[in-house]
Amino acid sequence: MPSTSPSGSFDFERLTVRGVSRHYGRQRALSRVSLVAGAGEIIGLLGPNGAGKSTLLGVLATLIAPSRGRVLYGDRPARELGAALRRRLGYLSHDLQLYPELTAGENLEFFARLYGDTRPAERVAAALLQAHLTDRAGDRVSGFSRGMRQRLALERSLLHGPRLVLLDEPFTGLDERSVGDFVDRLRGLRAAGCIVLLATHDLDIVDGLLDRAVVLRAGRTVPLGDAGGSLRERYRAAVADDVTARSLRRGTARTPGGSVGGRSELPGDDWRARTPSDA
Amino acid sequence: MREVLRVAWLVLRKDIRVESRSREVLYTTTFFATSCVLVFSFAFVRSGRPVEGAESGIVWVALAYAGQLALGRAFERELHHDALRGLLLAPVERGAIFAGKLLGIVLLMALVEVVVVFFVALFFSTPFFAHPFLFVGLLAAGTIGFAGVGALFAAMLARAQSRAVLLPVLLYPITVPVLIAGVNGTLALIQADPNLDLARFWLALILFFDAVFLTLAFWTFEPLMTE
Amino acid sequence: MTRMTGRWSIVRLAVAAVMFAVAPLLIAQAPYEATMGLVAKIVYFHVPVWFMMFLAIFVCGISSGIYLFRERPAADRLAVSAAELAVLFGAMGLTTGPLWARVSWGAWWVWDVRLTLALILEMTFVAYLLLRKYGGPGSDKLSAGLALFGMFNVPIVYVSVNVWRTLHPSTTVVPTLGASMAGPFWWCVLAFLALFLVMLEGRRRLADQEAELDRLRLAYDEEY
Amino acid sequence: MPAMSLRNRDRGGGRPRRALPAALALALAALLAGATPAWAAAQPEPVNEFVPIDELPEEDRLPAAPFLITAYSIVWILAFGYFWLLSRRQADVERDLAELARRRPVPDDDDDPLEAA
């Protein structure tokens, strides 16, 4: 799929995320997230709501600039690549980015032309077929069910044959059959050499599908043990370990008057933060 | 440059089609502008005769309020299903997207203006079309200037809190020259002995404003839209 | 906060204070401007305040541009400081202006070109502060955009207001001040400049410290 | 560790000194705010053989002195107020910084190897 894009001048085989943090004022959305993804891999981003999954996808889609850390597409950062990189990105956001007033065909045609395809008819027809919406091409999206919109939005984000596919909660509102189709579609992308990142809650659906999974909690990555058992069990174990680890660390630091690392606590003891004028 | 025009036309065509399907913003804004005209006419008409020169003020203020409403609503809709980020993701010059959105709003405001000018001319029997070219030129340049700055601020405020109240707070101090020039240019046209040179001066001033602020908006759209 | 900057700001503060102490003495001896009488003495404060407001707007606009296009947070902190000073000196101008107008033209407010320009710019930069306070996350970039627009707007507003209505003696009032008046006038301008620089530096250091505080809080969150 | 604590003590000691410039500013400003109007009022009544103020009718002309004094004091009150506001916010930030430092040691983030380019 990716190789057939119209002007695939820039392409990459590997995505590297190194120590990415993102803060909004005082809230911390992401804290030192690192991961590497290669072509032909499906990586799961697991975690509760507000754990930073959508923020991470936003950063990878170059919509959000990281406050710290770097993201490398191949071996080059997004800042250098600009539009050429966006041609290789597909992003299915939680809100689907479709125009309800336009018909399914018009939506696909608009985005195909926006991505530079001057005769999109054939590409739009193929996408409609893939989404099983060929008979509904002329109907407005406002009349569609959530599942139909989801399928249409997925095809829209794959129209231009992206290398990196970012999916934010793709299974919400899908019935049994659509989930099966969706999983087959993802397997097809993997076979075509795409890098797929999938943020989801539905652990059971993706259990067999993911090559690797990353657990996010309050913006931080949590190690996921690869001991046996289902994904759900491993996820629950990982979260439990994380809870104990954090309270341990937080506990020692907060006990009033308690010594840190055995030394009596002096006011401002070994505070090494530098004053702004030297920073 | 051809690519920018192509993308801008694409976004404009999409906006026209979306708006023509629901016509929500068009109807609400036009009705709002007409009610502004009514309210102002009650304020400025004494014993049957309007206060001298009030008509041009009414047209431009009704235009400004309607424009502000249309700007807020247009970007609210884009935000609703995250479509704006969908556009920003496209591998195109982001200023072109701004240009497309701007032209859509200018077109919308033009339709509103036709209705407003009609009603003001009707209620106050003002000779707007004594010098049609200058008058239409003033309106067009003023709309482009107002919508240009407005579209950038509306897009930029799309992700800010309390954006509905912040848009006018930001918009009017910056677009004061357009309103001054517009009102006084129209006044120079519709007064007893129209002063064409003054009207041309005001038109030139608005065009200068447009040139400065459209390039500035086109240029800062990219940094302002990246979070 | 090292000792060095502490001492330097004391020196500057002393300079500003001394200049202000001397200002009234010089103003008193200056001969009365022929037509205005004593009230003209307000000019010694009223006009330098404009200069500082425009200087603040210029500093805020340029550093906002740098922040937008070069993404340097230090420039944004300078822009915030300058914006606050623009509002402060604008407020000074908009209070002393009407006082002068009341006596010399018999009305509290006259649509004089500079008063109106100052009013519009004051509104622009109050909008800047409002946006920064209520805009939520990301509003720092948005306010930088507004400051840039505000700066470019100054000449256009000036021309449009000027043609629209002007009562004020033409802008050449400053140069026509007699030599004996110019002395104290420029002294006051320097006094206000010293005051402006002290305030700017103080506010900028405060902004740096607040940024440092945020950084420490975030570092703490990340650690624990 | 002694070198470290020495530096802290120095900083701890530094706090009152940092408040000094703010206090100095307030004192000076207060002095001048008070002095200028009092001094201006003591001026000899201006003998006015110059051309009377133009086009204003006689009874409308206002004594200029009170306006002059109000204008000066407004400028001073605003400047003084802003200094006071600055020093108050400065004190808050310093209190938070010190309190944050006291509560727990915090890693110095700057040696983060993956610092953004």
Coordinates of C-alpha atoms in Angstrom, one line a residue, chain B residues 1-220:
Chain B
M1 CA 1.8 29.3 -5.7
R2 CA -0.5 27.2 -7.9
E3 CA -0.7 24.6 -5.1
V4 CA -1.8 27.3 -2.6
L5 CA -4.6 28.4 -4.9
R6 CA -5.7 24.8 -5.6
V7 CA -5.9 24.0 -1.9
A8 CA -7.6 27.3 -1.1
W9 CA -10.2 26.7 -3.8
L10 CA -10.7 23.1 -2.6
V11 CA -11.3 24.2 1.0
L12 CA -13.6 27.0 -0.2
R13 CA -15.6 24.7 -2.4
K14 CA -16.0 22.3 0.6
D15 CA -17.1 25.1 2.9
I16 CA -19.6 26.4 0.3
R17 CA -21.0 22.9 -0.1
V18 CA -21.2 22.3 3.6
E19 CA -22.9 25.7 4.2
S20 CA -25.3 25.3 1.3
R21 CA -26.4 22.0 2.8
S22 CA -27.3 23.3 6.2
R23 CA -27.5 27.1 5.5
E24 CA -27.6 27.4 9.3
V25 CA -24.9 30.1 9.7
L26 CA -26.3 32.0 6.7
Y27 CA -29.8 32.3 8.0
T28 CA -28.9 33.0 11.6
T29 CA -26.4 35.6 10.7
T30 CA -28.6 37.4 8.2
F31 CA -31.5 37.5 10.6
F32 CA -29.2 38.7 13.4
A33 CA -27.9 41.5 11.1
T34 CA -31.4 42.6 10.2
S35 CA -32.4 42.7 13.8
C36 CA -29.3 44.9 14.4
V37 CA -30.5 47.3 11.7
L38 CA -33.9 47.4 13.3
V39 CA -32.5 48.1 16.8
F40 CA -30.2 50.9 15.4
S41 CA -33.0 52.5 13.4
F42 CA -35.1 52.9 16.6
A43 CA -32.0 54.4 18.2
F44 CA -31.1 56.8 15.4
V45 CA -34.4 57.9 14.0
R46 CA -35.9 61.1 15.6
S47 CA -39.3 62.3 14.5
G48 CA -39.2 60.3 11.3
R49 CA -35.8 61.5 10.2
P50 CA -32.6 59.5 10.8
V51 CA -29.7 61.3 12.5
E52 CA -27.6 62.8 9.7
G53 CA -25.1 60.1 8.4
A54 CA -26.3 57.4 10.8
E55 CA -26.9 55.0 7.9
S56 CA -23.3 54.3 7.2
G57 CA -22.6 53.6 10.9
I58 CA -25.6 51.2 11.0
V59 CA -24.4 49.3 8.0
W60 CA -20.9 48.8 9.3
V61 CA -21.7 48.0 12.9
A62 CA -24.4 45.5 11.8
L63 CA -21.8 44.0 9.4
A64 CA -19.2 43.8 12.2
Y65 CA -21.5 42.0 14.6
A66 CA -22.8 39.6 12.0
G67 CA -19.2 38.9 10.9
Q68 CA -18.1 38.2 14.4
L69 CA -21.1 35.8 14.9
A70 CA -20.4 34.0 11.6
L71 CA -16.7 33.6 12.5
G72 CA -17.4 32.1 15.9
R73 CA -20.0 29.7 14.5
A74 CA -18.0 28.6 11.5
F75 CA -15.0 27.6 13.6
E76 CA -17.2 26.1 16.3
R77 CA -18.5 23.6 13.7
E78 CA -14.9 22.8 12.5
L79 CA -14.0 22.1 16.1
H80 CA -17.0 20.0 16.8
H81 CA -15.8 17.0 14.9
D82 CA -12.1 17.8 15.1
A83 CA -12.2 18.6 11.3
L84 CA -9.7 21.5 11.7
R85 CA -7.0 19.2 12.8
G86 CA -7.9 16.9 9.9
L87 CA -7.1 19.8 7.6
L88 CA -3.9 20.7 9.4
L89 CA -2.7 17.1 8.9
A90 CA -2.9 17.4 5.2
P91 CA 0.5 17.7 3.5
V92 CA -0.1 21.2 2.2
E93 CA 0.9 24.8 2.9
R94 CA -1.2 25.6 6.0
G95 CA -1.6 29.2 5.0
A96 CA -3.6 27.9 2.0
I97 CA -6.1 26.3 4.4
F98 CA -6.4 29.7 6.1
A99 CA -7.0 31.4 2.8
G100 CA -9.7 28.9 1.9
K101 CA -11.5 29.4 5.2
L102 CA -11.2 33.2 4.9
L103 CA -12.8 33.3 1.4
G104 CA -15.6 31.1 2.7
I105 CA -16.4 33.6 5.5
V106 CA -16.0 36.6 3.1
L107 CA -18.5 35.1 0.8
L108 CA -20.9 34.5 3.7
M109 CA -20.6 38.1 4.9
A110 CA -21.1 39.3 1.4
L111 CA -24.5 37.6 1.3
V112 CA -25.3 39.1 4.7
E113 CA -24.3 42.6 3.5
V114 CA -26.6 42.4 0.5
V115 CA -29.5 42.0 2.9
V116 CA -28.3 44.6 5.4
V117 CA -27.7 47.3 2.7
F118 CA -31.1 46.5 1.2
F119 CA -32.9 47.1 4.5
V120 CA -31.0 50.2 5.5
A121 CA -31.6 51.7 2.0
L122 CA -35.3 50.8 2.4
F123 CA -35.7 52.2 5.9
F124 CA -33.6 55.3 5.5
S125 CA -33.9 55.8 1.7
T126 CA -30.2 56.4 1.5
P127 CA -28.5 56.9 -1.9
F128 CA -26.0 54.0 -1.4
F129 CA -25.7 53.4 -5.1
A130 CA -25.0 57.0 -6.1
H131 CA -21.4 55.8 -6.6
P132 CA -21.8 52.0 -6.7
F133 CA -18.2 51.1 -7.5
L134 CA -16.6 53.0 -4.6
F135 CA -19.3 51.8 -2.2
V136 CA -19.0 48.1 -3.2
G137 CA -15.2 48.5 -3.1
L138 CA -15.3 49.9 0.4
L139 CA -17.6 47.1 1.6
A140 CA -15.5 44.4 -0.1
A141 CA -12.2 45.7 1.2
G142 CA -13.6 46.2 4.7
T143 CA -15.1 42.7 4.8
I144 CA -11.8 41.1 3.6
G145 CA -9.9 43.0 6.3
F146 CA -12.3 42.3 9.1
A147 CA -12.7 38.6 8.1
G148 CA -9.0 38.2 7.6
V149 CA -8.1 39.2 11.1
G150 CA -11.2 37.6 12.5
A151 CA -10.6 34.2 10.8
L152 CA -7.1 34.0 12.2
F153 CA -8.3 34.9 15.7
A154 CA -11.3 32.5 15.5
A155 CA -9.1 29.7 14.3
M156 CA -6.5 30.4 17.0
L157 CA -9.1 30.6 19.7
A158 CA -10.7 27.3 18.6
R159 CA -8.8 25.5 21.3
A160 CA -8.8 28.2 23.9
Q161 CA -11.4 28.4 26.7
S162 CA -14.2 31.0 26.8
R163 CA -13.5 31.6 23.1
A164 CA -16.9 33.1 22.4
V165 CA -16.3 36.1 24.7
L166 CA -12.6 36.4 23.8
L167 CA -13.1 36.8 20.0
P168 CA -14.7 40.3 20.2
V169 CA -12.2 41.3 22.9
L170 CA -9.3 40.6 20.5
L171 CA -11.0 41.4 17.2
Y172 CA -12.3 45.0 17.7
P173 CA -9.2 46.8 18.9
I174 CA -7.3 45.4 15.9
T175 CA -10.0 46.1 13.3
V176 CA -10.8 49.7 14.5
P177 CA -9.1 51.2 11.4
V178 CA -11.3 49.2 9.1
L179 CA -14.4 50.4 10.9
I180 CA -13.3 54.0 11.0
A181 CA -12.4 54.0 7.3
G182 CA -15.5 52.1 6.3
V183 CA -17.9 54.3 8.1
N184 CA -16.3 57.5 7.1
G185 CA -15.8 56.3 3.5
T186 CA -19.4 55.4 3.2
L187 CA -20.4 58.7 4.8
A188 CA -18.4 60.6 2.3
L189 CA -20.4 58.8 -0.5
I190 CA -23.9 59.3 0.8
Q191 CA -23.7 62.8 2.2
A192 CA -25.4 65.7 0.3
D193 CA -22.4 66.6 -1.9
P194 CA -20.4 63.4 -2.0
N195 CA -16.6 63.9 -1.5
L196 CA -15.1 61.2 -3.8
D197 CA -11.5 62.0 -3.0
L198 CA -12.1 61.4 0.7
A199 CA -13.9 58.1 -0.1
R200 CA -11.0 57.0 -2.3
F201 CA -8.5 57.9 0.5
W202 CA -10.5 55.7 3.0
L203 CA -10.6 52.9 0.4
A204 CA -6.8 53.1 0.0
L205 CA -6.4 53.0 3.8
I206 CA -8.5 49.8 4.1
L207 CA -6.6 48.2 1.2
F208 CA -3.3 49.0 3.0
F209 CA -4.7 47.5 6.2
D210 CA -5.7 44.4 4.2
A211 CA -2.3 44.0 2.6
V212 CA -0.5 44.3 6.0
F213 CA -2.8 42.0 8.0
L214 CA -3.5 39.4 5.4
T215 CA 0.2 38.7 4.9
L216 CA 0.7 38.8 8.6
A217 CA -2.2 36.3 9.1
F218 CA -1.0 34.1 6.3
W219 CA 2.5 34.1 7.8
T220 CA 1.5 33.5 11.4

